[in-house]
Every structure is written in structure tokens, then in C-alpha cells.
Amino acid sequence: MSAPALPLHGIRVLDLSRLAAGNMLTLQLADFGAEVIKVEAPGGDTLRDWTSDGQPLWWQIYARNKKSICLDLREGADVQSLLRLAESAQILVESFRHGALEKFGLGPDVLLERNPRLVIVRISGWGQTGPYARRPGFGTLVEAFSGFAEKNGFPDKPPALPNLGLADMIAGLAGVGAAMFALREVETNGGQGQVVDLSLLEPLLAVLGPDPAIFRRTGRLPRRMGNRAEIAAPRNAYPCADGRWLVMSGSTQRMAERIFEAIGRKELGADPRFATNAARLRNADALDTLIGGFVARRSLPDNLRHFAQWEVTVGPVLDVAQLLDDEHVRSRGCITDLPDAEGRPLPMHNVFPRLSRTPGSIRSLGPALGEHQDLVPPADSAD
């Protein structure tokens, strides 16, 4: 019996985006069977330039399962080619600066006239409306603007930006759902295509917690707390005797009580300083001293074994080498290998989420620039 078709088989996506957010979005669609055509300028997507020791690993992984064509959208003939391609597409993704698509003669009104059922996902830093719509909007600016950097890091250190494309990646993943919402409306309700206005700012705001509500109701601003949490204690990273680190989270009353029992201090559960979560938060320094002292006398493996006996929520801090060697990661296949052009295995994150009947798959690495140029309609095709 042949394998079921991938869930998005038959969906054509034109990806005009550059860098991380759009590529994360279309990566998900491609993994689940959509035909994703990267429409690149003659110089290629800037993601190709993000290299490690000269290796274009970002491109190979985040452009996997995609096809590449080159079009110069400053040229009228190439604009017409793009419009002809749009007639056969269900989704178009772009991340140009505000107004650039319109300058090319490819604004949503033009695209929807050619293909009324098209879903157009417009990715930008700040959104298509508002006073900041025309500002440049890389993820770094959004991570600072959103409040993330101000609350991230340790209280005696400067605000900390993430060392990964956090805003871009979250927006890309949010964009998958947005594109599917709009596509479902087209397919099931006989609807028309529409524009998805996807900013980097709003998905990041959505995952930062109820900070605006906390401020408006209490007057308190979020503060940098290092590895602690504002909502529950204990929660921290503790150094072990072997120089490695253990993380612990006591987010429920029963878990906090188990932690006290595990460190041989069951009586702390009745101590007014630690009897409730609110009390533990007020006395987090003293709590961390008690737990940290216990952890510091044992190696990480010994700590993990000990706390496992008490079913305490602890875990190790791993580097990438340790992650790749972890038995759970290997058993689940969280990281998988695909051979590169030289036949060398290239490890990358596996397809997620996991579907039981029609799972996605990785079929190819990021394509060479213009590798699928034959997909461009010939110049003499009827407009």
C-alpha cells in the first residue's frame, strides 16, 4: 500500500520573503507537502549569506524541500512572469519593506485581481498599518521594543537580547496558522482570498505573558530576574559539584513540598517563609540558598538520580553536543540527518508537529539559486 499523500500536497506557495521569518513559515508548509517556490532576486535570498565556516547551513536547512527560481521584480517581464505564477498558487508570502510590493506592480489588489482566491501573507516588523509601518523592522528591534529584552537577563546586568532569531521564528510559526486559517476559509466557505498582515511584534507580545495587564492592574513593571520566575518558586539553575548545571521548577504546591522532602528538609513546607508560593517568591534568596547548597554537593548525574526518586521536576543544562547524544533526542528522532551534495550527513531538526497518519517529510536540502527556473512561464505565455 502506498503512503498517504502529504497533507498539503497540491498547494503551491510562492515565497518572496527573505531571511528567517518567511523561511520558517514556508519551511513548515514545505515539510508537509506544499510546493514552495522560492522567488529570489538575482543575488539570492540573504539567508544564503548566513554561513558557518563558509558553509550555508542556514539555507540548506531552512530552505529544505523548496524550489528556487530567479526573478528581478524591477523588470516588467519578470513581474509578468510572477503574476502568471500567482494564478496557479494558493499562498504567496512576502517580507519586503512597506510599499515595495506595490512599487513592483504586485500589490494585493493586482494579485487578487489575477487570482481572487490567493492568500497573501505580508511579513513585516511592525505591520502594514500604524505610525511605524514604514520603519525598518528586523527582529532585534522588535525584541527590544516588545519588552522582551528589558525583562530578560540578570538584575545587575544590561537588558539581554536573545542570541537567536526569536521574533522572526515565532512570527514564522504563527504565520503557518494564519495562512491555514485563510486557506481554509477559501476552500470550505467558498471565500475569496485575503491579506494576512503578520508583524514580528504581535506574535512575540502574545508569548510574553500578561505583562500589560499586570502593569495596568498593579503598577508593577516586569523586572530582570535571571533564571528565576515571577510566578512561582523555586525556579532556577543551580551549579553542581562537577561544574555542570541543574535546573529546577517547583510550579505547584505539591512539587515544592516534594523538593523540600528531596533535600531532607520536609519541615520547610510548614515554615511561614516557604509554606505558600507567594511566601516562597518573597523569600526566593533564602530558598535558593537552601536548594543550591544541597545541589552543589553532588555531581549533575547524582543530582538527577536523587531527584528522580522523588519525582521532582529537574533537568540538565545541555550544550548542543550533549543534546545530540541524549537518549531521548535520539529515540524520538528529534534531530535527523540528510546527506548534503558531497554525501556527508547534515543534522537538522526533524519535522514537527508529528501527525500519526500523514506525517511530513524532509525530501531535499535548500536548492541552488535558480535550480528550478523551468517553472517560470515562458515569456510568450498569454498574460
PDB file of N, CA and C in Angstrom, residues 48-108:
ATOM      1  N   ARG A  48      21.097  32.899   2.347  1.00  0.00           N
ATOM      2  CA  ARG A  48      22.217  32.147   1.772  1.00  0.00           C
ATOM      3  C   ARG A  48      23.561  32.648   2.298  1.00  0.00           C
ATOM      4  N   ASP A  49      23.603  33.914   2.724  1.00  0.00           N
ATOM      5  CA  ASP A  49      24.859  34.504   3.183  1.00  0.00           C
ATOM      6  C   ASP A  49      25.148  34.224   4.650  1.00  0.00           C
ATOM      7  N   TRP A  50      24.200  33.643   5.370  1.00  0.00           N
ATOM      8  CA  TRP A  50      24.436  33.308   6.775  1.00  0.00           C
ATOM      9  C   TRP A  50      25.184  31.981   6.821  1.00  0.00           C
ATOM     10  N   THR A  51      26.500  32.051   6.907  1.00  0.00           N
ATOM     11  CA  THR A  51      27.318  30.842   6.803  1.00  0.00           C
ATOM     12  C   THR A  51      28.058  30.566   8.105  1.00  0.00           C
ATOM     13  N   SER A  52      28.463  29.319   8.272  1.00  0.00           N
ATOM     14  CA  SER A  52      29.303  28.891   9.388  1.00  0.00           C
ATOM     15  C   SER A  52      30.531  28.215   8.797  1.00  0.00           C
ATOM     16  N   ASP A  53      31.697  28.841   9.000  1.00  0.00           N
ATOM     17  CA  ASP A  53      32.931  28.357   8.368  1.00  0.00           C
ATOM     18  C   ASP A  53      32.744  28.177   6.869  1.00  0.00           C
ATOM     19  N   GLY A  54      32.031  29.125   6.277  1.00  0.00           N
ATOM     20  CA  GLY A  54      31.822  29.093   4.836  1.00  0.00           C
ATOM     21  C   GLY A  54      30.724  28.166   4.366  1.00  0.00           C
ATOM     22  N   GLN A  55      30.060  27.487   5.282  1.00  0.00           N
ATOM     23  CA  GLN A  55      29.011  26.538   4.908  1.00  0.00           C
ATOM     24  C   GLN A  55      27.633  27.189   5.065  1.00  0.00           C
ATOM     25  N   PRO A  56      26.807  27.148   4.021  1.00  0.00           N
ATOM     26  CA  PRO A  56      25.484  27.798   4.085  1.00  0.00           C
ATOM     27  C   PRO A  56      24.458  26.934   4.804  1.00  0.00           C
ATOM     28  N   LEU A  57      24.706  26.668   6.070  1.00  0.00           N
ATOM     29  CA  LEU A  57      23.871  25.714   6.803  1.00  0.00           C
ATOM     30  C   LEU A  57      22.471  26.253   7.036  1.00  0.00           C
ATOM     31  N   TRP A  58      22.342  27.555   7.288  1.00  0.00           N
ATOM     32  CA  TRP A  58      21.004  28.130   7.455  1.00  0.00           C
ATOM     33  C   TRP A  58      20.160  27.866   6.209  1.00  0.00           C
ATOM     34  N   TRP A  59      20.738  28.145   5.053  1.00  0.00           N
ATOM     35  CA  TRP A  59      19.987  27.971   3.821  1.00  0.00           C
ATOM     36  C   TRP A  59      19.662  26.502   3.576  1.00  0.00           C
ATOM     37  N   GLN A  60      20.631  25.633   3.758  1.00  0.00           N
ATOM     38  CA  GLN A  60      20.408  24.217   3.480  1.00  0.00           C
ATOM     39  C   GLN A  60      19.268  23.647   4.316  1.00  0.00           C
ATOM     40  N   ILE A  61      19.156  24.131   5.552  1.00  0.00           N
ATOM     41  CA  ILE A  61      18.137  23.584   6.451  1.00  0.00           C
ATOM     42  C   ILE A  61      16.800  24.312   6.301  1.00  0.00           C
ATOM     43  N   TYR A  62      16.809  25.643   6.348  1.00  0.00           N
ATOM     44  CA  TYR A  62      15.537  26.371   6.365  1.00  0.00           C
ATOM     45  C   TYR A  62      14.931  26.570   4.977  1.00  0.00           C
ATOM     46  N   ALA A  63      15.663  26.176   3.937  1.00  0.00           N
ATOM     47  CA  ALA A  63      15.082  26.155   2.596  1.00  0.00           C
ATOM     48  C   ALA A  63      14.892  24.725   2.101  1.00  0.00           C
ATOM     49  N   ARG A  64      14.932  23.775   3.027  1.00  0.00           N
ATOM     50  CA  ARG A  64      14.759  22.377   2.630  1.00  0.00           C
ATOM     51  C   ARG A  64      13.363  22.182   2.024  1.00  0.00           C
ATOM     52  N   ASN A  65      13.283  21.224   1.145  1.00  0.00           N
ATOM     53  CA  ASN A  65      12.018  20.848   0.481  1.00  0.00           C
ATOM     54  C   ASN A  65      11.467  21.951  -0.425  1.00  0.00           C
ATOM     55  N   LYS A  66      12.256  22.987  -0.709  1.00  0.00           N
ATOM     56  CA  LYS A  66      11.766  24.099  -1.525  1.00  0.00           C
ATOM     57  C   LYS A  66      12.432  24.097  -2.898  1.00  0.00           C
ATOM     58  N   LYS A  67      11.868  24.862  -3.809  1.00  0.00           N
ATOM     59  CA  LYS A  67      12.417  25.050  -5.142  1.00  0.00           C
ATOM     60  C   LYS A  67      12.848  26.507  -5.281  1.00  0.00           C
ATOM     61  N   SER A  68      13.762  26.779  -6.215  1.00  0.00           N
ATOM     62  CA  SER A  68      14.276  28.135  -6.386  1.00  0.00           C
ATOM     63  C   SER A  68      14.181  28.581  -7.833  1.00  0.00           C
ATOM     64  N   ILE A  69      13.625  29.793  -8.009  1.00  0.00           N
ATOM     65  CA  ILE A  69      13.673  30.464  -9.304  1.00  0.00           C
ATOM     66  C   ILE A  69      14.194  31.880  -9.083  1.00  0.00           C
ATOM     67  N   CYS A  70      14.747  32.489 -10.126  1.00  0.00           N
ATOM     68  CA  CYS A  70      15.249  33.857 -10.052  1.00  0.00           C
ATOM     69  C   CYS A  70      14.358  34.762 -10.889  1.00  0.00           C
ATOM     70  N   LEU A  71      13.874  35.819 -10.270  1.00  0.00           N
ATOM     71  CA  LEU A  71      13.142  36.854 -10.983  1.00  0.00           C
ATOM     72  C   LEU A  71      13.592  38.202 -10.463  1.00  0.00           C
ATOM     73  N   ASP A  72      13.830  39.135 -11.370  1.00  0.00           N
ATOM     74  CA  ASP A  72      14.152  40.503 -10.985  1.00  0.00           C
ATOM     75  C   ASP A  72      12.871  41.325 -11.079  1.00  0.00           C
ATOM     76  N   LEU A  73      12.254  41.589  -9.953  1.00  0.00           N
ATOM     77  CA  LEU A  73      10.950  42.235  -9.945  1.00  0.00           C
ATOM     78  C   LEU A  73      11.025  43.721 -10.298  1.00  0.00           C
ATOM     79  N   ARG A  74      12.215  44.202 -10.611  1.00  0.00           N
ATOM     80  CA  ARG A  74      12.337  45.549 -11.164  1.00  0.00           C
ATOM     81  C   ARG A  74      12.163  45.535 -12.692  1.00  0.00           C
ATOM     82  N   GLU A  75      12.088  44.312 -13.245  1.00  0.00           N
ATOM     83  CA  GLU A  75      11.937  44.156 -14.688  1.00  0.00           C
ATOM     84  C   GLU A  75      10.505  43.769 -15.021  1.00  0.00           C
ATOM     85  N   GLY A  76       9.896  44.469 -15.944  1.00  0.00           N
ATOM     86  CA  GLY A  76       8.499  44.229 -16.272  1.00  0.00           C
ATOM     87  C   GLY A  76       8.195  42.814 -16.699  1.00  0.00           C
ATOM     88  N   ALA A  77       9.094  42.193 -17.474  1.00  0.00           N
ATOM     89  CA  ALA A  77       8.853  40.832 -17.938  1.00  0.00           C
ATOM     90  C   ALA A  77       8.814  39.852 -16.773  1.00  0.00           C
ATOM     91  N   ASP A  78       9.704  40.081 -15.803  1.00  0.00           N
ATOM     92  CA  ASP A  78       9.722  39.179 -14.645  1.00  0.00           C
ATOM     93  C   ASP A  78       8.510  39.400 -13.754  1.00  0.00           C
ATOM     94  N   VAL A  79       8.032  40.624 -13.677  1.00  0.00           N
ATOM     95  CA  VAL A  79       6.795  40.889 -12.932  1.00  0.00           C
ATOM     96  C   VAL A  79       5.640  40.132 -13.570  1.00  0.00           C
ATOM     97  N   GLN A  80       5.569  40.143 -14.904  1.00  0.00           N
ATOM     98  CA  GLN A  80       4.513  39.408 -15.595  1.00  0.00           C
ATOM     99  C   GLN A  80       4.649  37.914 -15.361  1.00  0.00           C
ATOM    100  N   SER A  81       5.869  37.427 -15.301  1.00  0.00           N
ATOM    101  CA  SER A  81       6.069  36.003 -15.004  1.00  0.00           C
ATOM    102  C   SER A  81       5.571  35.668 -13.610  1.00  0.00           C
ATOM    103  N   LEU A  82       5.845  36.556 -12.658  1.00  0.00           N
ATOM    104  CA  LEU A  82       5.368  36.329 -11.296  1.00  0.00           C
ATOM    105  C   LEU A  82       3.849  36.323 -11.243  1.00  0.00           C
ATOM    106  N   LEU A  83       3.218  37.241 -11.962  1.00  0.00           N
ATOM    107  CA  LEU A  83       1.761  37.279 -11.985  1.00  0.00           C
ATOM    108  C   LEU A  83       1.179  36.006 -12.582  1.00  0.00           C
ATOM    109  N   ARG A  84       1.819  35.486 -13.609  1.00  0.00           N
ATOM    110  CA  ARG A  84       1.324  34.240 -14.194  1.00  0.00           C
ATOM    111  C   ARG A  84       1.486  33.081 -13.218  1.00  0.00           C
ATOM    112  N   LEU A  85       2.596  33.063 -12.496  1.00  0.00           N
ATOM    113  CA  LEU A  85       2.771  32.031 -11.472  1.00  0.00           C
ATOM    114  C   LEU A  85       1.723  32.169 -10.370  1.00  0.00           C
ATOM    115  N   ALA A  86       1.392  33.396 -10.008  1.00  0.00           N
ATOM    116  CA  ALA A  86       0.421  33.629  -8.934  1.00  0.00           C
ATOM    117  C   ALA A  86      -0.947  33.080  -9.286  1.00  0.00           C
ATOM    118  N   GLU A  87      -1.251  32.989 -10.576  1.00  0.00           N
ATOM    119  CA  GLU A  87      -2.544  32.449 -10.978  1.00  0.00           C
ATOM    120  C   GLU A  87      -2.710  30.994 -10.556  1.00  0.00           C
ATOM    121  N   SER A  88      -1.584  30.278 -10.423  1.00  0.00           N
ATOM    122  CA  SER A  88      -1.650  28.848 -10.073  1.00  0.00           C
ATOM    123  C   SER A  88      -1.325  28.593  -8.613  1.00  0.00           C
ATOM    124  N   ALA A  89      -1.125  29.645  -7.827  1.00  0.00           N
ATOM    125  CA  ALA A  89      -0.729  29.497  -6.424  1.00  0.00           C
ATOM    126  C   ALA A  89      -1.927  29.646  -5.503  1.00  0.00           C
ATOM    127  N   GLN A  90      -1.815  29.063  -4.338  1.00  0.00           N
ATOM    128  CA  GLN A  90      -2.818  29.242  -3.285  1.00  0.00           C
ATOM    129  C   GLN A  90      -2.347  30.246  -2.222  1.00  0.00           C
ATOM    130  N   ILE A  91      -1.027  30.322  -2.024  1.00  0.00           N
ATOM    131  CA  ILE A  91      -0.468  31.189  -0.986  1.00  0.00           C
ATOM    132  C   ILE A  91       0.730  31.933  -1.565  1.00  0.00           C
ATOM    133  N   LEU A  92       0.858  33.207  -1.217  1.00  0.00           N
ATOM    134  CA  LEU A  92       2.050  33.992  -1.545  1.00  0.00           C
ATOM    135  C   LEU A  92       2.546  34.637  -0.260  1.00  0.00           C
ATOM    136  N   VAL A  93       3.844  34.522  -0.001  1.00  0.00           N
ATOM    137  CA  VAL A  93       4.456  35.062   1.201  1.00  0.00           C
ATOM    138  C   VAL A  93       5.493  36.096   0.790  1.00  0.00           C
ATOM    139  N   GLU A  94       5.462  37.270   1.415  1.00  0.00           N
ATOM    140  CA  GLU A  94       6.460  38.306   1.108  1.00  0.00           C
ATOM    141  C   GLU A  94       6.867  39.018   2.375  1.00  0.00           C
ATOM    142  N   SER A  95       8.097  39.577   2.361  1.00  0.00           N
ATOM    143  CA  SER A  95       8.583  40.320   3.532  1.00  0.00           C
ATOM    144  C   SER A  95       9.368  41.557   3.106  1.00  0.00           C
ATOM    145  N   PHE A  96       8.964  42.167   1.997  1.00  0.00           N
ATOM    146  CA  PHE A  96       9.604  43.390   1.554  1.00  0.00           C
ATOM    147  C   PHE A  96       9.298  44.546   2.511  1.00  0.00           C
ATOM    148  N   ARG A  97      10.082  45.617   2.378  1.00  0.00           N
ATOM    149  CA  ARG A  97       9.772  46.822   3.133  1.00  0.00           C
ATOM    150  C   ARG A  97       8.409  47.351   2.709  1.00  0.00           C
ATOM    151  N   HIS A  98       7.804  48.111   3.600  1.00  0.00           N
ATOM    152  CA  HIS A  98       6.458  48.627   3.378  1.00  0.00           C
ATOM    153  C   HIS A  98       6.364  49.334   2.027  1.00  0.00           C
ATOM    154  N   GLY A  99       5.407  48.928   1.212  1.00  0.00           N
ATOM    155  CA  GLY A  99       5.157  49.569  -0.063  1.00  0.00           C
ATOM    156  C   GLY A  99       5.957  49.025  -1.230  1.00  0.00           C
ATOM    157  N   ALA A 100       6.964  48.176  -0.971  1.00  0.00           N
ATOM    158  CA  ALA A 100       7.814  47.692  -2.065  1.00  0.00           C
ATOM    159  C   ALA A 100       7.032  46.827  -3.039  1.00  0.00           C
ATOM    160  N   LEU A 101       6.155  45.980  -2.519  1.00  0.00           N
ATOM    161  CA  LEU A 101       5.381  45.108  -3.404  1.00  0.00           C
ATOM    162  C   LEU A 101       4.530  45.949  -4.355  1.00  0.00           C
ATOM    163  N   GLU A 102       3.955  47.011  -3.849  1.00  0.00           N
ATOM    164  CA  GLU A 102       3.152  47.896  -4.685  1.00  0.00           C
ATOM    165  C   GLU A 102       4.014  48.585  -5.742  1.00  0.00           C
ATOM    166  N   LYS A 103       5.238  48.975  -5.377  1.00  0.00           N
ATOM    167  CA  LYS A 103       6.126  49.615  -6.345  1.00  0.00           C
ATOM    168  C   LYS A 103       6.482  48.675  -7.489  1.00  0.00           C
ATOM    169  N   PHE A 104       6.545  47.394  -7.199  1.00  0.00           N
ATOM    170  CA  PHE A 104       6.823  46.412  -8.248  1.00  0.00           C
ATOM    171  C   PHE A 104       5.611  46.190  -9.159  1.00  0.00           C
ATOM    172  N   GLY A 105       4.461  46.760  -8.786  1.00  0.00           N
ATOM    173  CA  GLY A 105       3.234  46.474  -9.533  1.00  0.00           C
ATOM    174  C   GLY A 105       2.605  45.169  -9.125  1.00  0.00           C
ATOM    175  N   LEU A 106       2.882  44.749  -7.867  1.00  0.00           N
ATOM    176  CA  LEU A 106       2.395  43.459  -7.375  1.00  0.00           C
ATOM    177  C   LEU A 106       1.623  43.625  -6.063  1.00  0.00           C
ATOM    178  N   GLY A 107       0.970  44.758  -5.899  1.00  0.00           N
ATOM    179  CA  GLY A 107       0.188  44.962  -4.692  1.00  0.00           C
ATOM    180  C   GLY A 107      -0.931  43.944  -4.572  1.00  0.00           C
ATOM    181  N   PRO A 108      -1.492  43.806  -3.383  1.00  0.00           N
ATOM    182  CA  PRO A 108      -2.565  42.830  -3.188  1.00  0.00           C
ATOM    183  C   PRO A 108      -3.727  42.998  -4.150  1.00  0.00           C
TER     184      PRO A 108
END
